[in-house]
Coordinates of C-alpha atoms in Angstrom, one line a residue:
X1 CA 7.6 33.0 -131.6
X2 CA 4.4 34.8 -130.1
X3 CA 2.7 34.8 -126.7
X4 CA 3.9 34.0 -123.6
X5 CA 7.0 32.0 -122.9
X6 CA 6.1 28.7 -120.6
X7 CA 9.3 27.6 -119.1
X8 CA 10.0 24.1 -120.0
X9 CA 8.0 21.3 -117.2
X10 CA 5.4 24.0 -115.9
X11 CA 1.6 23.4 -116.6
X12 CA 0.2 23.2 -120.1
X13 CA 3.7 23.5 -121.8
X14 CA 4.2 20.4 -123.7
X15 CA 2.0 18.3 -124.7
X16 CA 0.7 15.2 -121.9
X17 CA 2.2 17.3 -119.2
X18 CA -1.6 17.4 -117.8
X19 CA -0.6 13.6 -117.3
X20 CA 2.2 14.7 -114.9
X21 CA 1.6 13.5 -111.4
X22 CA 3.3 16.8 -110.4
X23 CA 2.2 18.6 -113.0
X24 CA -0.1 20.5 -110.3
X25 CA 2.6 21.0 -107.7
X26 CA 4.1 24.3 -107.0
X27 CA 7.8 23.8 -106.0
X28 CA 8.1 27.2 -103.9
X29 CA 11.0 28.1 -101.1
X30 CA 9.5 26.5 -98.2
X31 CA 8.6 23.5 -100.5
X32 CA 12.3 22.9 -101.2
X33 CA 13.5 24.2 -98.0
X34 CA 11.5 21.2 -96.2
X35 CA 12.8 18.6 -98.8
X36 CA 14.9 16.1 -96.5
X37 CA 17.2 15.2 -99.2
X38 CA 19.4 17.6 -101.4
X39 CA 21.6 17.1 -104.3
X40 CA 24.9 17.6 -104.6
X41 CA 26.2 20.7 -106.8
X42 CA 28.6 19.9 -109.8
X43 CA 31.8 20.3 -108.0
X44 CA 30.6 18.6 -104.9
X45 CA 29.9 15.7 -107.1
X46 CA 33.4 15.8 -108.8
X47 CA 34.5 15.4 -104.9
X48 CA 34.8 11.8 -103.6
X49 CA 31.6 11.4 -102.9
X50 CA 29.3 7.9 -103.6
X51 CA 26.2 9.1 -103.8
X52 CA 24.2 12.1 -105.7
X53 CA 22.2 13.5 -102.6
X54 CA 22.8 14.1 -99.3
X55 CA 20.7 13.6 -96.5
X56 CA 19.4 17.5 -94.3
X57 CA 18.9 17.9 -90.7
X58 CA 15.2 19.2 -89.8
X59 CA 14.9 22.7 -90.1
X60 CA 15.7 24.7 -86.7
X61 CA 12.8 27.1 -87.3
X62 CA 10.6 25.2 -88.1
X63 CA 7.0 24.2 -86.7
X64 CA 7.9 20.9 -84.9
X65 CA 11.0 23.2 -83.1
X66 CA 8.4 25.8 -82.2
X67 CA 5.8 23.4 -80.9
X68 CA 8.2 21.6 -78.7
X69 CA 9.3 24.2 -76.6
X70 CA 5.6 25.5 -75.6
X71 CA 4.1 22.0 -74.6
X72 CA 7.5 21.9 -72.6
X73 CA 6.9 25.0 -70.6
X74 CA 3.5 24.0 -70.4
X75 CA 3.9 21.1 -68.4
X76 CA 6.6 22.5 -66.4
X77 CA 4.2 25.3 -65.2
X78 CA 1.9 22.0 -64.5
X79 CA 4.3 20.9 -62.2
X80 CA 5.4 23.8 -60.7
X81 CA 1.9 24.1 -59.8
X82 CA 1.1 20.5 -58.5
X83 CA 4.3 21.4 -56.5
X84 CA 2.9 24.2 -54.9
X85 CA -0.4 23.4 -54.2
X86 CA 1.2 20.2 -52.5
X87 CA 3.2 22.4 -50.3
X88 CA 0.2 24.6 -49.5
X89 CA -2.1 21.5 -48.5
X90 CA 1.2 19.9 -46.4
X91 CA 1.5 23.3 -44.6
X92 CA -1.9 22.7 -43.4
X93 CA -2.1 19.2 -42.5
X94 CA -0.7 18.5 -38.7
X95 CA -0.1 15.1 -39.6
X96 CA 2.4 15.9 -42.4
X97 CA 2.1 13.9 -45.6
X98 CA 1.1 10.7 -45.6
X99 CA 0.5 10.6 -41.8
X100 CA 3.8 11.6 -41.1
X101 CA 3.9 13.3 -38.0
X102 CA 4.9 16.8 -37.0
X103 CA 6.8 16.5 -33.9
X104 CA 5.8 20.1 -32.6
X105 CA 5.9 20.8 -28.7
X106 CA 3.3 19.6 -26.2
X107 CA 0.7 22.1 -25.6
X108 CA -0.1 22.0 -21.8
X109 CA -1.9 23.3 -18.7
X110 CA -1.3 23.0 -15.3
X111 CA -4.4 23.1 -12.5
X112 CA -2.5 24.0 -8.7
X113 CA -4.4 22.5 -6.0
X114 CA -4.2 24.8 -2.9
X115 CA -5.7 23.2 0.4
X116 CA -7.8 25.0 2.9
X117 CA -6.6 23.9 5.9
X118 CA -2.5 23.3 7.0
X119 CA -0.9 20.4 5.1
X120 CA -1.2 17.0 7.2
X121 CA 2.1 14.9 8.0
X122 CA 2.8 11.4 9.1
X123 CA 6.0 10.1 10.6
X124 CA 5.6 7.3 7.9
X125 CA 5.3 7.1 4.3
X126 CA 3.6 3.6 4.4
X127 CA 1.0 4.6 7.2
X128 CA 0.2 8.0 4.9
X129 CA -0.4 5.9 1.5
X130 CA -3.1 3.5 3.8
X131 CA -4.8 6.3 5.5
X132 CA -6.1 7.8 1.9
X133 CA -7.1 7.7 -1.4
X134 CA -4.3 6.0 -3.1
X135 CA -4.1 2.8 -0.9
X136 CA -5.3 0.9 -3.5
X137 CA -3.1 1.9 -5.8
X138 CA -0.3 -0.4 -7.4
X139 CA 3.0 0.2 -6.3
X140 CA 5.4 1.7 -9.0
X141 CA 5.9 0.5 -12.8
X142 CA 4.4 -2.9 -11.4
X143 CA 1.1 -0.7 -11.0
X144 CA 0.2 0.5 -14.3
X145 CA -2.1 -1.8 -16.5
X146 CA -2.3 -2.1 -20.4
X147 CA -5.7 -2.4 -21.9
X148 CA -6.5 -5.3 -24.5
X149 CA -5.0 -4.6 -28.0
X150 CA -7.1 -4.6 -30.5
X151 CA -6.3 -3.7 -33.9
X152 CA -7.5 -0.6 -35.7
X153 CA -8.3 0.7 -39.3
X154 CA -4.6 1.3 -40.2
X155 CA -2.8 -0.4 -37.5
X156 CA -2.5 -4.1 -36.7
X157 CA -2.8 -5.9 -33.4
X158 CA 0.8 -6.0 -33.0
X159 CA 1.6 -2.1 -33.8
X160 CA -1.3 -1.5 -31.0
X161 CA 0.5 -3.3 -28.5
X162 CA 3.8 -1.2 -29.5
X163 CA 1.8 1.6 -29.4
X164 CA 0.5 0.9 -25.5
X165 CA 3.8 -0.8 -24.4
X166 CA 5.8 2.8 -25.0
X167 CA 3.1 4.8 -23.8
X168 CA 3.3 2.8 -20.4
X169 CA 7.3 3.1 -20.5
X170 CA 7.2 7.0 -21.2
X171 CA 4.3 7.1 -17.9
X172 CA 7.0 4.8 -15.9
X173 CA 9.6 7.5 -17.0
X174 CA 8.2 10.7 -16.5
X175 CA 6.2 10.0 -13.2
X176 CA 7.5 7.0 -11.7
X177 CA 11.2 6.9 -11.6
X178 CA 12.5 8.1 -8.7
X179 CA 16.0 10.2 -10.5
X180 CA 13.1 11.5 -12.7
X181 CA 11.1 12.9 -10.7
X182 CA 13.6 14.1 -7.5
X183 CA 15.2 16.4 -10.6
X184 CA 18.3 14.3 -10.8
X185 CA 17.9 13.4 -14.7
X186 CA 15.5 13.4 -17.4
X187 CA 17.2 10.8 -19.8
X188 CA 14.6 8.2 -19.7
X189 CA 12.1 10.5 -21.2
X190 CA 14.5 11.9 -23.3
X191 CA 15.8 8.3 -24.6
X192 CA 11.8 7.5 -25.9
X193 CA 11.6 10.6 -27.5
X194 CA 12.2 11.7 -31.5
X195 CA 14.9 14.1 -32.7
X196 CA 13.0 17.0 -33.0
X197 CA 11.2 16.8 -29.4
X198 CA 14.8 16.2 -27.9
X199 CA 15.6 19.3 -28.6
X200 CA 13.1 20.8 -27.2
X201 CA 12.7 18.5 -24.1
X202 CA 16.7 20.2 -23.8
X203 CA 15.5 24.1 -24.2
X204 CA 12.7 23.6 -22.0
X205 CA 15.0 21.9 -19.0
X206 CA 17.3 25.0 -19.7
X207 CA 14.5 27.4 -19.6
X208 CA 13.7 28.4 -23.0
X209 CA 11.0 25.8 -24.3
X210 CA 8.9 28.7 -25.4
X211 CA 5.8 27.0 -25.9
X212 CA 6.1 23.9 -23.5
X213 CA 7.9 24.5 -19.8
X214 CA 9.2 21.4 -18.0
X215 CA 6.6 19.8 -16.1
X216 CA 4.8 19.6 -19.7
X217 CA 7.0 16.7 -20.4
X218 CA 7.5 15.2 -17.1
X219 CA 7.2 15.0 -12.8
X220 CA 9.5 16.8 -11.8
X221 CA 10.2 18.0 -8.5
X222 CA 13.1 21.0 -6.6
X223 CA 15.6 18.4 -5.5
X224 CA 16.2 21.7 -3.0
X225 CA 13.3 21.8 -1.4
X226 CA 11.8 18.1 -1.2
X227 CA 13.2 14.4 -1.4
X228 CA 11.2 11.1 -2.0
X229 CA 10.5 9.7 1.2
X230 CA 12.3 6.3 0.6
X231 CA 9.5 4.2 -1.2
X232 CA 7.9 3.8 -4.3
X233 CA 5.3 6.0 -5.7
X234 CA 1.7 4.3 -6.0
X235 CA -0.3 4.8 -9.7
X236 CA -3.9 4.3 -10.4
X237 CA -5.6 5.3 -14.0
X238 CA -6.1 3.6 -17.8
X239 CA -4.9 4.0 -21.2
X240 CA -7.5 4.3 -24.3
X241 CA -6.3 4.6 -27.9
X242 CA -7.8 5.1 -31.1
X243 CA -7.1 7.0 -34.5
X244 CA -7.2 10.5 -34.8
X245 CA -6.1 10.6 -38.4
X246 CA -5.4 7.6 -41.1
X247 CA -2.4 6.2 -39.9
X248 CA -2.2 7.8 -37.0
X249 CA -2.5 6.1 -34.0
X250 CA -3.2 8.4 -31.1
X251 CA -2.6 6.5 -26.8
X252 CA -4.3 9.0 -24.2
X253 CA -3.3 8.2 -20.4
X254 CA -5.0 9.7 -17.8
X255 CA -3.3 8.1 -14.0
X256 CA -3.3 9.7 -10.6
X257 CA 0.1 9.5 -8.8
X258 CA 0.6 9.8 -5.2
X259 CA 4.3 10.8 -3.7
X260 CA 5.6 10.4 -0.3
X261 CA 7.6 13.6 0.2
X262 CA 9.5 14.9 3.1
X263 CA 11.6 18.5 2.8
X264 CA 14.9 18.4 1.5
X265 CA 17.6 17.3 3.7
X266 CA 15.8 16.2 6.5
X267 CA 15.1 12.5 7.1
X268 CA 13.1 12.7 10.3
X269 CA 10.7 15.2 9.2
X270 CA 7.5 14.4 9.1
X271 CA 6.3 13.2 5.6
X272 CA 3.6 14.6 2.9
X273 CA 1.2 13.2 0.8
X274 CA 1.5 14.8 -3.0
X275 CA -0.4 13.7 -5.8
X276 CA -0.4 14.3 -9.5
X277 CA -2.7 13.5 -12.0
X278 CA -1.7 13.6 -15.9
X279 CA -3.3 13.2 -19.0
X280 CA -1.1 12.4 -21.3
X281 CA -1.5 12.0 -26.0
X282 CA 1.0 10.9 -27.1
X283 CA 0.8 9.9 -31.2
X284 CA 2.5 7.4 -33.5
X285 CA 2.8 6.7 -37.1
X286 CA 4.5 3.8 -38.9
X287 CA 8.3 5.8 -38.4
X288 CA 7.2 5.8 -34.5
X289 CA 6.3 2.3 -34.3
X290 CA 9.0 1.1 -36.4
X291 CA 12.1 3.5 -34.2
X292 CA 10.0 3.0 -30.7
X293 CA 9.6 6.6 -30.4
X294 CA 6.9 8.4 -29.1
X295 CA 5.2 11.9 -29.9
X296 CA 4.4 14.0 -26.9
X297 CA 1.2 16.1 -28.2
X298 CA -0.9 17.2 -25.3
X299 CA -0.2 16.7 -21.2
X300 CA -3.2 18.2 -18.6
X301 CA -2.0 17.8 -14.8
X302 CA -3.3 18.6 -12.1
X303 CA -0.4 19.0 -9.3
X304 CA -1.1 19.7 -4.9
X305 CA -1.0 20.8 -2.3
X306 CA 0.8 23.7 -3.3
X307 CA 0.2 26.8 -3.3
X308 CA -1.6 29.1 -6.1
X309 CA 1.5 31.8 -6.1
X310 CA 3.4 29.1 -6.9
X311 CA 5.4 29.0 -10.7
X312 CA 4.9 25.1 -12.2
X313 CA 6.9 25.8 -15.0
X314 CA 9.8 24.3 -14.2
X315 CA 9.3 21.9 -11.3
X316 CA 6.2 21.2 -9.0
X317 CA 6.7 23.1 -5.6
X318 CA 4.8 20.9 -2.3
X319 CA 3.3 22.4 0.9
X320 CA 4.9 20.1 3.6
X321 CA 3.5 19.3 6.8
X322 CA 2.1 22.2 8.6
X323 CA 2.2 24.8 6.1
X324 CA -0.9 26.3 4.1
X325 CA -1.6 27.8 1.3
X326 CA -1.4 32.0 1.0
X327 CA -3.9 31.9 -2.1
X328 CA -6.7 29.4 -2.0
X329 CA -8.1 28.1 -5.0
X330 CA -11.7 29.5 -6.1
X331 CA -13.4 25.9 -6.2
X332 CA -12.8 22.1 -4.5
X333 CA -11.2 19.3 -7.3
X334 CA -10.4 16.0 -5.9
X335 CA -7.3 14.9 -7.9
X336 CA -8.2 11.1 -7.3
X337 CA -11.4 11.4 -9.7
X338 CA -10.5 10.5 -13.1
X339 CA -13.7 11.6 -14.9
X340 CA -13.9 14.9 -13.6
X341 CA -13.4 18.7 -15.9
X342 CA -10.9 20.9 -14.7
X343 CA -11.3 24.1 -16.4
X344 CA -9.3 26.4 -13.7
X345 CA -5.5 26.9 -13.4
X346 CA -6.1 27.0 -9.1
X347 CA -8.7 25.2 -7.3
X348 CA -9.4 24.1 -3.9
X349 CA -8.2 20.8 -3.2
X350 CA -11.3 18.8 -2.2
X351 CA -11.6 17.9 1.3
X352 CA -12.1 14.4 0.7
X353 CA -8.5 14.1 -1.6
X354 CA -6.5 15.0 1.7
X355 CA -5.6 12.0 4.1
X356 CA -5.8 12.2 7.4

């Protein structure tokens, strides 16, 4: 037989094979290798098996197994990003996410008021409160008003009122309890307080607050060198709130407080008229709100008679009766005026802020 052989099924061999529906198809290797159903070989079918074909398992190598893997890593990376650029943008937000807050410490400044003249005395607390400034002032807790609530943005009527209610009860606490303020405890304040400012309350009572000192958080006199004078202090200011942030509800209170002081130890001494006036933010989200917590962010006080060699840090050290000041402040600020700036850390204490 001439000419080329033509195995027997391929194209053009017999005749009608162009009537083949496969008469065009090119069984290579990868054509068979993809073929999901495979027949048995002779003595697999002489085994006890039912059928002539068995069924194959996708080919490890092949495209789908390739493709897989890549769209996986690719939306890893995705996340890995999203991930990171949330951590980035947290970083930078002092809120924290979603209005969380960040219960870092307070950042505060204390202005001394030094008088010009010797500290004046009385031989009773009662007759020194009506002779100046602060005998209009309420007496105590009983003394310190709560504005309307009104709600905000993000915060209803009720959280308002929460939010005004613990900002008077951390004022009562760190300025008008008596064990507070004589240095005996600091528990209230530390009971209204989160986790994370506990601790820091504690290092800055122990002398290592680092960025806030102890009369950032609270009144605090040398129960060493002065005792309360057996009455009440008297409170005069306001609280004003509004939101800083969304969801974040920020209280500001700004009160003058006048003690009745006498040095430590001796009753009959005559007694002294100090006075301290605090501005005081204090913020709360939701998790405040909802745990009747409060976050200490920012206290301004202005603290006298003392005098300007004196360390605030960790308590607020009176002139008593008769005594003066060594360094005089450079300017006159009358701690009874609620709307004035105080940009200096010693001042004068104004004539007119000193009873006589």
């Amino acid at each position: 037989m001439a000419g080329r052989y033509e195995p027997p099924g391929a194209s053009g061999s017999t005749p009608g094979a162009g009537d083949d529906e496969y008469g065009a198809t090119v069984f290579d290797e990868s054509f068979v290798n993809a073929a999901r159903l495979q027949e048995f070989s002779a003595q697999e079918r002489l085994e006890d098996h039912t059928t002539a074909v068995r069924r194959r398992p996708p080919e490890p190598h092949g495209p789908l197994s390739r493709t897989v893997p890549r769209q996986g890593m690719a939306l890893a990376v995705i996340i890995l990003l999203a991930f990171a650029a949330a951590i980035y943008l947290g970083s930078r937000n002092p809120y924290g996410a979603s209005g969380r807050l960040i219960p870092d410490p307070p950042s505060g400044t204390t202005v001394v008021l030094a008088p010009g003249d010797d500290v004046p005395g009385a031989a009773d607390a009662e007759a020194l409160f009506e002779s100046g400034p602060a005998r209009s002032f309420g007496i105590g807790a009983g003394g310190v008003a709560l504005p309307d609530p009104r709600p905000t943005e993000h915060f209803s009527r009720e959280q308002v009122l929460t939010a005004l209610t613990l900002a008077k009860e951390y004022l009562v606490a760190s300025a008008l309890d008596p064990d507070v303020f004589a240095g005996a405890t600091a528990v209230p304040v530390r009971q209204l307080l989160g986790e994370e400012q506990q601790r820091q309350l504690d290092a800055s009572l122990a002398g290592r607050g680092g960025r806030s000192v102890t009369t950032d958080w609270l009144v605090r006199f040398d129960p060493a060198e002065v005792t309360p004078a057996g009455t009440q202090a008297r409170v005069d200011g306001r609280f004003t709130f509004g939101e800083t942030a969304e969801e974040v509800l920020q209280v500001t209170g700004r009160h003058a407080v006048a003690y009745a002081l006498q040095p430590a130890g001796e009753p009959t001494a005559p007694v002294v008229l100090f006075t301290v006036q605090r501005e005081v933010r204090l913020l709360f989200g939701d998790d405040e709100l909802r745990d009747r917590r409060v976050v200490v962010r920012q206290v301004d006080t202005l603290a006298g008679p003392m005098d300007c060699a004196s360390d605030p840090a960790d308590a607020l050290h009176p002139l008593l009766a008769g005594q003066h000041a060594s360094l005089p402040g450079t300017s006159g600020i009358d701690p009874y005026a609620l709307d004035d700036q105080h940009p200096v850390l010693c001042a004068a204490y104004a004539p007119g802020g000193v009873p006589r």
